[in-house]
Amino acid sequence: MSALTQRFPVAEPIAVGQLVDQLRVEPPGGRLTVGDPRVIEFVTKFARKLLAPALARRFPELASLGFFLRKGELAKALSTLETSGDSLRFPRGLVFHVPPANVDTIFVYSWALSALAGNHNVVRVSSRSAGAAEAVLDALNAALSDVDPATAAAITATQRMVTYDRSDEISGALSLAADLRVIWGGDTSVAALRKYALAPHARDLTFPDRSSFAIASVRGWQAASAAERRTAAEGFYNDSYWFDQAACSSPRAVFWVGDAEGAMASGREFRELLAAVIEAKQHVTEPAMAVQKRVSAYGAAADGLVSSIAFDGNGLATLELTDATVMPREWLGAGTFANARVDSLAELVPTVLRKDQTVSQFGFAREELTEFVTALAGRGVDRVVPFGSALTFAGVWDGYDLLAEFSRLVTVQA
Amino acid sequence: MSVFTRSQPEREALLLPELAELTAHHRAGSTGYDRILSSLGLAPDARFDTIADLPWLPVRMFKTHDLKSVPDDEVFKTLTSSGTTGAGASRIYLDKAAAAAQTRQLGTTLQEVLGGERLPMLMVDTIGIIKNRRSFSARGAGVLGMANFGRKHTYVLDENDQPDVEAVKKFLAEYGDKPFLIFGFTFMVWLYLYEVARDNGLDLSNGILIHSGGWKKLIDRAVDNTEFRRRFKEDTGLTRIHNYYGMIEQIGTVFLEGPSGNSLYCPDFADVVIRNPETWAEQPVGEPGVIEVVSTLPRSYPGHVLLTEDLGVCNGIDDGDWPGKHFSVLGRLPKAEARGCSDTFSGAAA
């Protein structure tokens, strides 16, 4: 019989059956509600720890997380759940989260929103997690002693983060016990977890493999000031280099929209600015990553997808697409961007797939973007954000309003 | 006839035109290769001033792409090797001429230390490694390839991977008073031959050891090349030891350790370039970098200039046991890891 390691709250290893039994008990102080004040108190204390300067310096991604979980932000998010008329909103019950191993903070967003919706949660934290994930678990455990004992007791009774080695028994039992199962980490993880049956009323919320691209308006670029252009390059750097371009909201291709001559000049200036940012940030490309990029870039060329390849040092590789409608969507290595020009956003519409998640944009007016998304008519793309915001997590992700997904409605008619 | 004769200036002068011609030949024969070079801005008639100027392909490309410069119906043999990175198998296509050339050149290279005749041979492996032809490992391919250079093969390990001391004793009683060939992978030679010979007081002084493979598995035992040679010499009398470096993607070309040890030498039809992993420029002598292997042998696939995933250092030029550059392999480049949302590189979530 395999046991689970309890990472939050830290406790003795536990058998899965026992864990499920404990999570089914009504917590001291009464059932959690949507927007439960005890959860809000705990999450806010936890957020404050993440925003502590020392921690934020070491793990900048934890500062974004802390920012997302501040009291004001939570209130704003929760206000979207207010119901009127015949509906009342309730938690779903027990939520089983399976986050990816190699993005350290996803599990916290997923958990926090579910807890705010009043759910009992069990989060599987990867045994391979390190660095930021460890810091998060420390902060969570420390936050327990910052809140009043009644709150701590309610949190301890309902919220668990555990680690276990691959085990059919455990994954099976947690799946069967769950009212909602949340699977991050791509197609492979989704397929692997779907082997385990859910209760008939339960369902999955899945985050499969996605890919993203960027669009830049030639006219918008020409109209921008030197400072705005620099800021755009910095934002694009953050979007792309933070997770080695492997986050699925990181852009993998850049489309310049406008006339050929302008696109050429703007593209060249943008790449120079980006190369300068890479230099200024003292970004290090490991030799193995540099080789990986060559393998991918040469491979795309051998396949006929690419007409020219330009390297600005090891940090930046630009692949000119032979045909703008055939873009590589797979990861090609940190800082490897397919590049192409189109006359208008309308030209991109037929190339978009359901798999496309985030469009990072620079220099477009809201109407142009709305027109583009309307023309896409749901065939793909979940969010359009300005350069610099691709990795910013939001309560609406992959097209799901997460708080709404984590709760359910009861209607009453007298 | 020795293939360790060319000084570096001679080598550069003789190989460069041949390699440039090969580059053009592969461009004409392989669309994929031509597209790569074109996308890098190299015109079909591009000129190269030095061997280091020649465009290189990452060796891993042979795992991700089918690159060959002969028509399908001329492919005589397809070599596959999974290597150690787990990224699939390399596929190397040989036509008849290429297959013959690689065997011949490997032979002439090894003759430098083995002499002209086939010697009785001690294989530091189990015969099982070559028995199952269907699931052939890279190790099995190495053992089988090398077996051609000896006769009267005796395997040091039995079918259960246990050292067969009696077999080794019998071999030595019969052939040990004249030169004999020993072959195996470095860590196996250490674990199964050195320790057995030392513990049983076996005399290997007439042996010529050819071994290959990294030192990684021996690091825990604090055994490097120098220690390896010293202990073999002191405990078994074996002094003629030649490590070699080679890969399936450049089959037939082996870089052989000279008699005094610790440096690998290029046969006359090959060269190495140690590259700075930041600038990709050639490193000066003594500065470590990524090893590029160059050979005029690959004519049926564009493998004449390959960037390996190994780190090495050039120890000197025209100042060692044999002419040309001599170098050491320092280990593998650590694998590239990306932090993405997904557990695999094929895609990512978040």
Short mmCIF file of N, CA and C in Angstrom, two decimals, chain A residues 209-265:
data_model
loop_
_atom_site.label_atom_id
_atom_site.label_comp_id
_atom_site.label_asym_id
_atom_site.label_seq_id
_atom_site.Cartn_x
_atom_site.Cartn_y
_atom_site.Cartn_z
N ASP A 209 -2.01 20.57 -24.56
CA ASP A 209 -0.93 21.31 -25.24
C ASP A 209 -1.51 22.50 -26.01
N ARG A 210 -0.86 23.61 -25.89
CA ARG A 210 -1.30 24.81 -26.61
C ARG A 210 -0.09 25.47 -27.25
N SER A 211 -0.34 26.37 -28.17
CA SER A 211 0.76 27.16 -28.71
C SER A 211 0.27 28.57 -28.96
N SER A 212 1.20 29.49 -29.06
CA SER A 212 0.84 30.89 -29.12
C SER A 212 1.70 31.64 -30.10
N PHE A 213 1.20 32.76 -30.58
CA PHE A 213 2.00 33.56 -31.50
C PHE A 213 1.79 35.04 -31.22
N ALA A 214 2.61 35.85 -31.86
CA ALA A 214 2.54 37.30 -31.65
C ALA A 214 2.20 37.99 -32.97
N ILE A 215 1.52 39.12 -32.85
CA ILE A 215 1.25 39.95 -34.02
C ILE A 215 1.72 41.37 -33.72
N ALA A 216 2.31 42.02 -34.73
CA ALA A 216 2.76 43.39 -34.55
C ALA A 216 2.29 44.20 -35.75
N SER A 217 1.72 45.33 -35.48
CA SER A 217 1.23 46.19 -36.56
C SER A 217 2.37 47.07 -37.06
N VAL A 218 2.61 47.03 -38.35
CA VAL A 218 3.66 47.86 -38.93
C VAL A 218 3.31 49.34 -38.70
N ARG A 219 2.06 49.68 -38.94
CA ARG A 219 1.65 51.06 -38.73
C ARG A 219 1.79 51.45 -37.26
N GLY A 220 1.36 50.54 -36.39
CA GLY A 220 1.46 50.81 -34.95
C GLY A 220 2.91 51.00 -34.52
N TRP A 221 3.79 50.20 -35.10
CA TRP A 221 5.21 50.30 -34.75
C TRP A 221 5.76 51.66 -35.20
N GLN A 222 5.38 52.02 -36.43
CA GLN A 222 5.87 53.30 -36.97
C GLN A 222 5.36 54.48 -36.15
N ALA A 223 4.17 54.34 -35.60
CA ALA A 223 3.59 55.43 -34.83
C ALA A 223 4.15 55.49 -33.41
N ALA A 224 4.78 54.39 -32.97
CA ALA A 224 5.22 54.32 -31.57
C ALA A 224 6.50 55.14 -31.36
N SER A 225 6.64 55.64 -30.14
CA SER A 225 7.85 56.39 -29.79
C SER A 225 8.99 55.40 -29.56
N ALA A 226 10.21 55.92 -29.52
CA ALA A 226 11.37 55.07 -29.26
C ALA A 226 11.20 54.34 -27.93
N ALA A 227 10.68 55.03 -26.92
CA ALA A 227 10.51 54.42 -25.60
C ALA A 227 9.48 53.29 -25.66
N GLU A 228 8.40 53.53 -26.41
CA GLU A 228 7.36 52.49 -26.52
C GLU A 228 7.91 51.25 -27.22
N ARG A 229 8.76 51.48 -28.21
CA ARG A 229 9.34 50.34 -28.93
C ARG A 229 10.26 49.53 -28.01
N ARG A 230 11.02 50.26 -27.21
CA ARG A 230 11.91 49.56 -26.27
C ARG A 230 11.09 48.75 -25.27
N THR A 231 10.03 49.38 -24.76
CA THR A 231 9.16 48.68 -23.80
C THR A 231 8.55 47.43 -24.43
N ALA A 232 8.20 47.55 -25.71
CA ALA A 232 7.62 46.39 -26.41
C ALA A 232 8.63 45.25 -26.45
N ALA A 233 9.89 45.58 -26.75
CA ALA A 233 10.92 44.54 -26.82
C ALA A 233 11.14 43.91 -25.45
N GLU A 234 11.11 44.73 -24.40
CA GLU A 234 11.27 44.19 -23.05
C GLU A 234 10.12 43.27 -22.68
N GLY A 235 8.90 43.73 -23.01
CA GLY A 235 7.73 42.91 -22.72
C GLY A 235 7.80 41.57 -23.45
N PHE A 236 8.18 41.64 -24.71
CA PHE A 236 8.29 40.43 -25.52
C PHE A 236 9.35 39.50 -24.95
N TYR A 237 10.43 40.09 -24.45
CA TYR A 237 11.48 39.29 -23.82
C TYR A 237 10.89 38.51 -22.63
N ASN A 238 10.16 39.23 -21.76
CA ASN A 238 9.58 38.55 -20.59
C ASN A 238 8.62 37.44 -21.02
N ASP A 239 7.81 37.73 -22.02
CA ASP A 239 6.85 36.73 -22.50
C ASP A 239 7.54 35.45 -22.97
N SER A 240 8.72 35.65 -23.58
CA SER A 240 9.33 34.54 -24.30
C SER A 240 10.44 33.83 -23.53
N TYR A 241 11.20 34.58 -22.77
CA TYR A 241 12.42 33.99 -22.22
C TYR A 241 12.24 33.49 -20.79
N TRP A 242 11.13 33.93 -20.15
CA TRP A 242 10.95 33.56 -18.75
C TRP A 242 10.91 32.05 -18.55
N PHE A 243 10.17 31.37 -19.35
CA PHE A 243 10.10 29.90 -19.25
C PHE A 243 10.76 29.26 -20.47
N ASP A 244 11.87 29.86 -20.93
CA ASP A 244 12.57 29.33 -22.09
C ASP A 244 11.63 29.13 -23.29
N GLN A 245 10.66 30.01 -23.40
CA GLN A 245 9.72 29.99 -24.52
C GLN A 245 8.86 28.72 -24.55
N ALA A 246 8.92 27.92 -23.49
CA ALA A 246 8.17 26.67 -23.50
C ALA A 246 6.80 26.79 -22.84
N ALA A 247 6.55 27.90 -22.15
CA ALA A 247 5.20 28.10 -21.63
C ALA A 247 4.28 28.20 -22.83
N CYS A 248 3.04 27.67 -22.72
CA CYS A 248 2.30 27.67 -23.98
C CYS A 248 1.72 29.01 -24.31
N SER A 249 1.78 29.96 -23.40
CA SER A 249 1.36 31.31 -23.79
C SER A 249 2.51 32.14 -24.35
N SER A 250 3.73 31.58 -24.35
CA SER A 250 4.86 32.30 -24.94
C SER A 250 4.77 32.26 -26.46
N PRO A 251 4.99 33.41 -27.11
CA PRO A 251 4.89 33.41 -28.58
C PRO A 251 6.01 32.59 -29.22
N ARG A 252 5.65 31.86 -30.26
CA ARG A 252 6.65 31.08 -31.01
C ARG A 252 6.84 31.64 -32.41
N ALA A 253 5.88 32.41 -32.87
CA ALA A 253 6.01 33.04 -34.19
C ALA A 253 5.61 34.49 -34.04
N VAL A 254 6.16 35.34 -34.91
CA VAL A 254 5.81 36.75 -34.93
C VAL A 254 5.35 37.10 -36.33
N PHE A 255 4.16 37.67 -36.43
CA PHE A 255 3.65 38.11 -37.73
C PHE A 255 3.62 39.64 -37.76
N TRP A 256 4.30 40.20 -38.75
CA TRP A 256 4.23 41.64 -38.97
C TRP A 256 3.10 41.90 -39.93
N VAL A 257 2.22 42.78 -39.53
CA VAL A 257 1.02 43.03 -40.33
C VAL A 257 1.12 44.41 -40.97
N GLY A 258 1.24 44.44 -42.30
CA GLY A 258 1.36 45.72 -42.99
C GLY A 258 2.16 45.58 -44.27
N ASP A 259 2.65 46.71 -44.79
CA ASP A 259 3.36 46.67 -46.08
C ASP A 259 4.75 46.06 -45.93
N ALA A 260 5.25 45.54 -47.05
CA ALA A 260 6.49 44.76 -47.03
C ALA A 260 7.69 45.57 -46.56
N GLU A 261 7.81 46.75 -47.10
CA GLU A 261 8.98 47.56 -46.77
C GLU A 261 8.99 47.94 -45.29
N GLY A 262 7.79 48.39 -44.85
CA GLY A 262 7.66 48.76 -43.44
C GLY A 262 7.90 47.58 -42.53
N ALA A 263 7.41 46.41 -42.92
CA ALA A 263 7.57 45.21 -42.09
C ALA A 263 9.04 44.85 -41.97
N MET A 264 9.76 44.98 -43.05
CA MET A 264 11.19 44.68 -43.06
C MET A 264 11.94 45.58 -42.08
N ALA A 265 11.66 46.89 -42.20
CA ALA A 265 12.36 47.86 -41.36
C ALA A 265 11.97 47.69 -39.89
#
